[in-house]
PDB file of C-alpha atoms in Angstrom:
ATOM      1  CA  MET A   1      -1.332  17.219  32.810  1.00 46.00           C
ATOM      2  CA  VAL A   2       2.061  15.483  34.417  1.00 49.00           C
ATOM      3  CA  GLN A   3       3.615  15.616  31.315  1.00 59.00           C
ATOM      4  CA  PHE A   4       2.927  19.502  30.898  1.00 63.00           C
ATOM      5  CA  GLN A   5       4.137  20.152  34.511  1.00 85.00           C
ATOM      6  CA  ALA A   6       7.580  17.935  33.322  1.00 88.00           C
ATOM      7  CA  LEU A   7       7.837  19.773  30.048  1.00 91.00           C
ATOM      8  CA  ASP A   8       7.185  23.382  31.958  1.00 94.00           C
ATOM      9  CA  ARG A   9      10.266  22.054  34.201  1.00 94.00           C
ATOM     10  CA  THR A  10      12.499  21.204  31.399  1.00 94.00           C
ATOM     11  CA  PHE A  11      11.763  24.078  29.287  1.00 95.00           C
ATOM     12  CA  SER A  12      12.244  26.272  32.507  1.00 96.00           C
ATOM     13  CA  ALA A  13      15.666  24.616  33.585  1.00 96.00           C
ATOM     14  CA  LEU A  14      16.832  25.338  29.593  1.00 95.00           C
ATOM     15  CA  SER A  15      15.844  29.029  30.259  1.00 95.00           C
ATOM     16  CA  ASP A  16      19.289  29.641  31.916  1.00 95.00           C
ATOM     17  CA  ALA A  17      22.771  30.184  30.130  1.00 93.00           C
ATOM     18  CA  THR A  18      24.937  28.574  33.300  1.00 94.00           C
ATOM     19  CA  ARG A  19      22.343  25.751  33.189  1.00 95.00           C
ATOM     20  CA  ARG A  20      22.794  25.051  29.360  1.00 94.00           C
ATOM     21  CA  ASP A  21      26.429  25.554  30.324  1.00 93.00           C
ATOM     22  CA  ILE A  22      26.323  22.738  32.798  1.00 94.00           C
ATOM     23  CA  LEU A  23      24.480  20.747  30.298  1.00 93.00           C
ATOM     24  CA  GLU A  24      27.090  20.847  27.586  1.00 91.00           C
ATOM     25  CA  ARG A  25      29.980  20.494  30.044  1.00 93.00           C
ATOM     26  CA  LEU A  26      28.489  17.250  31.229  1.00 93.00           C
ATOM     27  CA  GLY A  27      27.867  16.193  27.438  1.00 89.00           C
ATOM     28  CA  ARG A  28      31.458  15.734  27.437  1.00 87.00           C
ATOM     29  CA  GLY A  29      31.447  13.454  30.658  1.00 90.00           C
ATOM     30  CA  PRO A  30      30.699  13.372  34.393  1.00 94.00           C
ATOM     31  CA  ALA A  31      31.780  16.357  36.371  1.00 96.00           C
ATOM     32  CA  SER A  32      31.617  17.188  40.296  1.00 96.00           C
ATOM     33  CA  ILE A  33      30.269  20.360  41.528  1.00 95.00           C
ATOM     34  CA  SER A  34      33.697  21.966  41.915  1.00 94.00           C
ATOM     35  CA  GLU A  35      34.612  20.927  38.196  1.00 95.00           C
ATOM     36  CA  LEU A  36      31.197  22.562  37.206  1.00 95.00           C
ATOM     37  CA  ALA A  37      32.144  25.646  38.991  1.00 93.00           C
ATOM     38  CA  ARG A  38      35.367  26.591  37.783  1.00 91.00           C
ATOM     39  CA  PRO A  39      34.931  27.769  34.758  1.00 86.00           C
ATOM     40  CA  SER A  40      32.363  30.093  35.310  1.00 81.00           C
ATOM     41  CA  GLY A  41      34.230  31.193  38.776  1.00 87.00           C
ATOM     42  CA  MET A  42      30.883  30.876  40.404  1.00 90.00           C
ATOM     43  CA  SER A  43      30.470  29.952  43.887  1.00 94.00           C
ATOM     44  CA  LEU A  44      29.583  26.385  45.135  1.00 94.00           C
ATOM     45  CA  THR A  45      26.411  27.498  46.751  1.00 95.00           C
ATOM     46  CA  GLY A  46      25.162  28.983  43.439  1.00 95.00           C
ATOM     47  CA  LEU A  47      26.226  26.361  41.580  1.00 96.00           C
ATOM     48  CA  LYS A  48      24.465  23.769  43.473  1.00 96.00           C
ATOM     49  CA  LYS A  49      21.284  25.534  43.128  1.00 97.00           C
ATOM     50  CA  HIS A  50      21.632  25.200  39.297  1.00 97.00           C
ATOM     51  CA  VAL A  51      22.196  21.470  39.658  1.00 97.00           C
ATOM     52  CA  LYS A  52      19.310  21.119  41.804  1.00 97.00           C
ATOM     53  CA  THR A  53      17.240  22.504  39.047  1.00 96.00           C
ATOM     54  CA  LEU A  54      18.411  20.605  36.749  1.00 96.00           C
ATOM     55  CA  GLU A  55      17.967  17.505  38.776  1.00 95.00           C
ATOM     56  CA  ALA A  56      14.468  18.419  39.458  1.00 94.00           C
ATOM     57  CA  ALA A  57      13.835  18.922  35.674  1.00 93.00           C
ATOM     58  CA  GLY A  58      15.132  15.170  35.423  1.00 92.00           C
ATOM     59  CA  LEU A  59      17.811  16.425  32.912  1.00 94.00           C
ATOM     60  CA  VAL A  60      20.948  15.366  35.293  1.00 96.00           C
ATOM     61  CA  THR A  61      21.310  12.573  38.034  1.00 96.00           C
ATOM     62  CA  THR A  62      23.613  13.351  40.920  1.00 96.00           C
ATOM     63  CA  GLU A  63      25.529  10.548  42.906  1.00 96.00           C
ATOM     64  CA  LYS A  64      27.498  11.426  46.334  1.00 94.00           C
ATOM     65  CA  VAL A  65      30.331   9.433  46.787  1.00 91.00           C
ATOM     66  CA  GLY A  66      32.398  10.391  50.143  1.00 94.00           C
ATOM     67  CA  ARG A  67      32.435  14.140  49.814  1.00 91.00           C
ATOM     68  CA  THR A  68      32.418  14.659  46.207  1.00 93.00           C
ATOM     69  CA  ARG A  69      28.997  14.898  44.654  1.00 94.00           C
ATOM     70  CA  THR A  70      29.522  13.457  41.003  1.00 96.00           C
ATOM     71  CA  CYS A  71      26.510  15.074  38.350  1.00 97.00           C
ATOM     72  CA  ARG A  72      25.969  13.434  35.088  1.00 95.00           C
ATOM     73  CA  LEU A  73      23.377  13.573  32.389  1.00 92.00           C
ATOM     74  CA  ALA A  74      20.034  11.833  32.901  1.00 90.00           C
ATOM     75  CA  PRO A  75      19.431   9.091  30.274  1.00 80.00           C
ATOM     76  CA  GLY A  76      17.070  10.561  27.440  1.00 80.00           C
ATOM     77  CA  HIS A  77      17.119  13.712  29.227  1.00 78.00           C
ATOM     78  CA  LEU A  78      15.742  16.030  26.341  1.00 86.00           C
ATOM     79  CA  ASP A  79      13.966  13.446  24.960  1.00 86.00           C
ATOM     80  CA  ASP A  80      10.694  15.214  25.786  1.00 85.00           C
ATOM     81  CA  ALA A  81      11.428  18.851  25.011  1.00 88.00           C
ATOM     82  CA  MET A  82      12.625  17.544  21.851  1.00 87.00           C
ATOM     83  CA  GLN A  83       9.800  15.950  20.833  1.00 87.00           C
ATOM     84  CA  TRP A  84       7.276  19.003  21.640  1.00 88.00           C
ATOM     85  CA  ILE A  85       9.434  20.994  19.515  1.00 88.00           C
ATOM     86  CA  ALA A  86       9.660  18.442  16.765  1.00 85.00           C
ATOM     87  CA  VAL A  87       5.993  17.414  16.737  1.00 86.00           C
ATOM     88  CA  HIS A  88       5.080  21.341  16.824  1.00 86.00           C
ATOM     89  CA  ARG A  89       7.377  21.878  14.092  1.00 82.00           C
ATOM     90  CA  ARG A  90       6.311  19.298  11.887  1.00 80.00           C
ATOM     91  CA  ARG A  91       2.606  20.229  11.958  1.00 80.00           C
ATOM     92  CA  TRP A  92       3.677  23.668  11.065  1.00 79.00           C
ATOM     93  CA  GLN A  93       5.391  22.961   8.267  1.00 78.00           C
ATOM     94  CA  ARG A  94       2.350  20.508   6.848  1.00 78.00           C
ATOM     95  CA  ARG A  95       0.115  23.626   6.991  1.00 75.00           C
ATOM     96  CA  LEU A  96       2.650  25.599   5.048  1.00 74.00           C
ATOM     97  CA  ASP A  97       3.168  22.561   2.825  1.00 79.00           C
ATOM     98  CA  GLY A  98      -0.477  22.421   2.313  1.00 78.00           C
ATOM     99  CA  LEU A  99      -0.809  26.518   1.751  1.00 74.00           C
ATOM    100  CA  ALA A 100       2.097  26.258  -0.743  1.00 77.00           C
ATOM    101  CA  ALA A 101      -0.009  23.644  -2.644  1.00 81.00           C
ATOM    102  CA  TYR A 102      -3.141  25.718  -2.734  1.00 77.00           C
ATOM    103  CA  VAL A 103      -1.408  28.905  -3.855  1.00 79.00           C
ATOM    104  CA  GLU A 104      -0.115  26.794  -6.595  1.00 82.00           C
ATOM    105  CA  GLN A 105      -3.212  25.259  -7.719  1.00 82.00           C
ATOM    106  CA  THR A 106      -4.706  28.548  -7.653  1.00 83.00           C
ATOM    107  CA  ARG A 107      -2.099  30.029  -9.494  1.00 78.00           C
ATOM    108  CA  GLY A 108      -2.435  27.184 -11.858  1.00 76.00           C
ATOM    109  CA  GLY A 109      -5.555  28.032 -12.427  1.00 61.00           C
ATOM    110  CA  THR A 110      -5.569  31.095 -13.322  1.00 54.00           C
ATOM    111  CA  GLY A 111      -2.552  31.643 -15.284  1.00 46.00           C
TER     112      GLY A 111
ATOM    113  CA  MET B   1      25.689  36.914  24.353  1.00 46.00           C
ATOM    114  CA  VAL B   2      23.156  38.081  22.759  1.00 50.00           C
ATOM    115  CA  GLN B   3      22.328  34.808  21.557  1.00 59.00           C
ATOM    116  CA  PHE B   4      22.110  33.388  25.223  1.00 62.00           C
ATOM    117  CA  GLN B   5      19.566  35.914  25.889  1.00 84.00           C
ATOM    118  CA  ALA B   6      17.427  35.337  23.113  1.00 88.00           C
ATOM    119  CA  LEU B   7      17.445  31.282  24.349  1.00 91.00           C
ATOM    120  CA  ASP B   8      16.748  32.250  27.767  1.00 94.00           C
ATOM    121  CA  ARG B   9      13.516  34.141  26.468  1.00 94.00           C
ATOM    122  CA  THR B  10      12.411  30.890  23.783  1.00 93.00           C
ATOM    123  CA  PHE B  11      13.073  28.450  26.784  1.00 95.00           C
ATOM    124  CA  SER B  12      11.581  30.530  29.330  1.00 96.00           C
ATOM    125  CA  ALA B  13       8.557  31.196  27.018  1.00 96.00           C
ATOM    126  CA  LEU B  14       7.942  27.520  26.297  1.00 95.00           C
ATOM    127  CA  SER B  15       7.976  26.779  30.157  1.00 95.00           C
ATOM    128  CA  ASP B  16       4.142  27.395  30.586  1.00 95.00           C
ATOM    129  CA  ALA B  17       1.602  25.011  29.449  1.00 93.00           C
ATOM    130  CA  THR B  18      -0.868  27.869  28.522  1.00 94.00           C
ATOM    131  CA  ARG B  19       1.874  29.372  25.772  1.00 95.00           C
ATOM    132  CA  ARG B  20       2.583  25.971  24.384  1.00 94.00           C
ATOM    133  CA  ASP B  21      -1.284  25.797  23.637  1.00 93.00           C
ATOM    134  CA  ILE B  22      -1.101  29.166  22.084  1.00 94.00           C
ATOM    135  CA  LEU B  23       1.670  27.956  19.910  1.00 93.00           C
ATOM    136  CA  GLU B  24       0.160  25.002  18.724  1.00 91.00           C
ATOM    137  CA  ARG B  25      -3.439  26.630  18.126  1.00 93.00           C
ATOM    138  CA  LEU B  26      -1.585  29.364  16.168  1.00 93.00           C
ATOM    139  CA  GLY B  27       0.486  26.014  14.381  1.00 89.00           C
ATOM    140  CA  ARG B  28      -3.372  25.830  12.612  1.00 88.00           C
ATOM    141  CA  GLY B  29      -3.539  29.347  11.391  1.00 90.00           C
ATOM    142  CA  PRO B  30      -3.440  33.016  12.814  1.00 94.00           C
ATOM    143  CA  ALA B  31      -6.300  33.855  15.225  1.00 96.00           C
ATOM    144  CA  SER B  32      -7.470  36.667  17.675  1.00 96.00           C
ATOM    145  CA  ILE B  33      -6.975  37.386  20.987  1.00 95.00           C
ATOM    146  CA  SER B  34     -10.550  36.684  21.725  1.00 94.00           C
ATOM    147  CA  GLU B  35     -10.174  33.789  19.569  1.00 95.00           C
ATOM    148  CA  LEU B  36      -7.037  32.247  21.740  1.00 95.00           C
ATOM    149  CA  ALA B  37      -8.892  33.130  25.064  1.00 93.00           C
ATOM    150  CA  ARG B  38     -11.856  31.244  24.311  1.00 91.00           C
ATOM    151  CA  PRO B  39     -10.976  27.547  24.690  1.00 86.00           C
ATOM    152  CA  SER B  40      -9.093  27.797  28.317  1.00 81.00           C
ATOM    153  CA  GLY B  41     -11.764  30.633  29.416  1.00 87.00           C
ATOM    154  CA  MET B  42      -8.743  32.372  30.359  1.00 90.00           C
ATOM    155  CA  SER B  43      -9.619  36.756  30.745  1.00 94.00           C
ATOM    156  CA  LEU B  44      -8.201  38.753  27.683  1.00 94.00           C
ATOM    157  CA  THR B  45      -5.802  40.301  30.228  1.00 95.00           C
ATOM    158  CA  GLY B  46      -4.430  37.203  31.059  1.00 95.00           C
ATOM    159  CA  LEU B  47      -4.059  36.038  27.587  1.00 96.00           C
ATOM    160  CA  LYS B  48      -2.487  39.295  26.479  1.00 96.00           C
ATOM    161  CA  LYS B  49       0.149  38.970  29.163  1.00 97.00           C
ATOM    162  CA  HIS B  50       0.921  35.560  27.567  1.00 97.00           C
ATOM    163  CA  VAL B  51       1.141  36.509  24.008  1.00 97.00           C
ATOM    164  CA  LYS B  52       3.652  39.648  24.865  1.00 97.00           C
ATOM    165  CA  THR B  53       6.056  37.279  26.738  1.00 96.00           C
ATOM    166  CA  LEU B  54       5.747  35.021  23.172  1.00 96.00           C
ATOM    167  CA  GLU B  55       5.875  38.051  20.859  1.00 95.00           C
ATOM    168  CA  ALA B  56       9.327  38.955  22.943  1.00 94.00           C
ATOM    169  CA  ALA B  57      10.685  35.874  22.616  1.00 93.00           C
ATOM    170  CA  GLY B  58      10.246  36.139  19.009  1.00 92.00           C
ATOM    171  CA  LEU B  59       7.852  32.922  18.780  1.00 94.00           C
ATOM    172  CA  VAL B  60       5.207  34.974  17.798  1.00 95.00           C
ATOM    173  CA  THR B  61       3.742  38.266  15.811  1.00 96.00           C
ATOM    174  CA  THR B  62       0.898  40.323  16.436  1.00 96.00           C
ATOM    175  CA  GLU B  63      -0.836  43.016  14.103  1.00 96.00           C
ATOM    176  CA  LYS B  64      -3.875  45.436  14.847  1.00 94.00           C
ATOM    177  CA  VAL B  65      -6.445  46.039  12.632  1.00 91.00           C
ATOM    178  CA  GLY B  66      -9.113  48.154  13.727  1.00 94.00           C
ATOM    179  CA  ARG B  67     -10.091  46.545  17.389  1.00 91.00           C
ATOM    180  CA  THR B  68      -8.826  43.642  16.445  1.00 93.00           C
ATOM    181  CA  ARG B  69      -5.250  41.754  17.348  1.00 94.00           C
ATOM    182  CA  THR B  70      -4.258  39.155  15.148  1.00 96.00           C
ATOM    183  CA  CYS B  71      -1.527  36.843  16.441  1.00 97.00           C
ATOM    184  CA  ARG B  72       0.388  34.744  14.061  1.00 95.00           C
ATOM    185  CA  LEU B  73       3.347  32.613  14.466  1.00 92.00           C
ATOM    186  CA  ALA B  74       6.883  34.354  13.507  1.00 90.00           C
ATOM    187  CA  PRO B  75       8.585  32.552  10.831  1.00 80.00           C
ATOM    188  CA  GLY B  76      11.639  30.099  11.978  1.00 79.00           C
ATOM    189  CA  HIS B  77       9.889  30.682  15.452  1.00 78.00           C
ATOM    190  CA  LEU B  78      11.665  27.634  17.060  1.00 86.00           C
ATOM    191  CA  ASP B  79      14.692  27.419  15.039  1.00 86.00           C
ATOM    192  CA  ASP B  80      17.168  28.412  17.454  1.00 85.00           C
ATOM    193  CA  ALA B  81      15.360  25.934  20.437  1.00 88.00           C
ATOM    194  CA  MET B  82      15.522  23.231  18.328  1.00 86.00           C
ATOM    195  CA  GLN B  83      19.166  23.785  17.216  1.00 87.00           C
ATOM    196  CA  TRP B  84      20.399  24.040  20.518  1.00 88.00           C
ATOM    197  CA  ILE B  85      18.794  20.857  21.613  1.00 88.00           C
ATOM    198  CA  ALA B  86      19.618  19.065  18.579  1.00 85.00           C
ATOM    199  CA  VAL B  87      23.275  20.218  18.454  1.00 86.00           C
ATOM    200  CA  HIS B  88      23.877  19.281  22.225  1.00 86.00           C
ATOM    201  CA  ARG B  89      22.081  15.863  21.788  1.00 82.00           C
ATOM    202  CA  ARG B  90      24.146  14.960  18.876  1.00 80.00           C
ATOM    203  CA  ARG B  91      27.290  15.499  20.585  1.00 79.00           C
ATOM    204  CA  TRP B  92      25.930  13.828  23.863  1.00 79.00           C
ATOM    205  CA  GLN B  93      25.115  10.917  21.320  1.00 78.00           C
ATOM    206  CA  ARG B  94      28.590  11.271  19.805  1.00 79.00           C
ATOM    207  CA  ARG B  95      30.073  10.580  22.884  1.00 75.00           C
ATOM    208  CA  LEU B  96      27.465   7.178  24.010  1.00 74.00           C
ATOM    209  CA  ASP B  97      28.708   5.929  20.511  1.00 79.00           C
ATOM    210  CA  GLY B  98      32.231   6.722  21.552  1.00 78.00           C
ATOM    211  CA  LEU B  99      32.003   4.746  24.970  1.00 74.00           C
ATOM    212  CA  ALA B 100      30.141   1.717  23.358  1.00 77.00           C
ATOM    213  CA  ALA B 101      33.140   1.381  20.673  1.00 81.00           C
ATOM    214  CA  TYR B 102      35.625   1.581  23.753  1.00 77.00           C
ATOM    215  CA  VAL B 103      33.765  -0.960  25.357  1.00 79.00           C
ATOM    216  CA  GLU B 104      33.120  -3.208  22.498  1.00 82.00           C
ATOM    217  CA  GLN B 105      37.177  -3.197  21.856  1.00 82.00           C
ATOM    218  CA  THR B 106      37.414  -3.704  25.361  1.00 83.00           C
ATOM    219  CA  ARG B 107      35.559  -6.807  25.293  1.00 78.00           C
ATOM    220  CA  GLY B 108      36.746  -7.999  22.140  1.00 75.00           C
ATOM    221  CA  GLY B 109      40.360  -7.655  23.960  1.00 61.00           C
ATOM    222  CA  THR B 110      39.534  -9.916  26.654  1.00 54.00           C
ATOM    223  CA  GLY B 111      37.233 -12.526  25.072  1.00 46.00           C
TER     224      GLY B 111
END
């Protein structure tokens, strides 16, 4: 159940283009809030809200030194989301493969 | 931009445990709305709403024959979400690898 809530937060955090842009930017290295705000022209307040959502979802960590808050990708930040999708797709693929084998067998039997 | 909106809908659809359960159930084969509702004890109205969200996100297709609406996974239903995460992770991994190589080189230079 805890795992489910965590996945809720992760996928919900990923459901916004601005937040995905922030993750892509942080993929190139740590950045301050104002560095993150610059390309989009978004207000610092608006951007901080998005960073908080990413932080609550365990995708980003932040650290305040002096007046600057530096944001970084959290280690293994997308592992759970990736795993859920991968497991689900693998199971589905196996089912499709099973279906294909069955069709092939049936075709062979009647052809 | 269209692509971004599609990803918004996909990740948003995945951010709910009931909807992820529906996808997992449909991964084992098509099912009617009432078959989907049974395990959770959810109302048909509540379940239909979740199915509509999954349909709008392009994850599920439905077909009504007579009085029964049958739900299926849409082909390639998680490809875009998977691709976004995979590309993002790959870039991030490359950056980590570059960093590791740099540390290694620096260590070699001073050691």
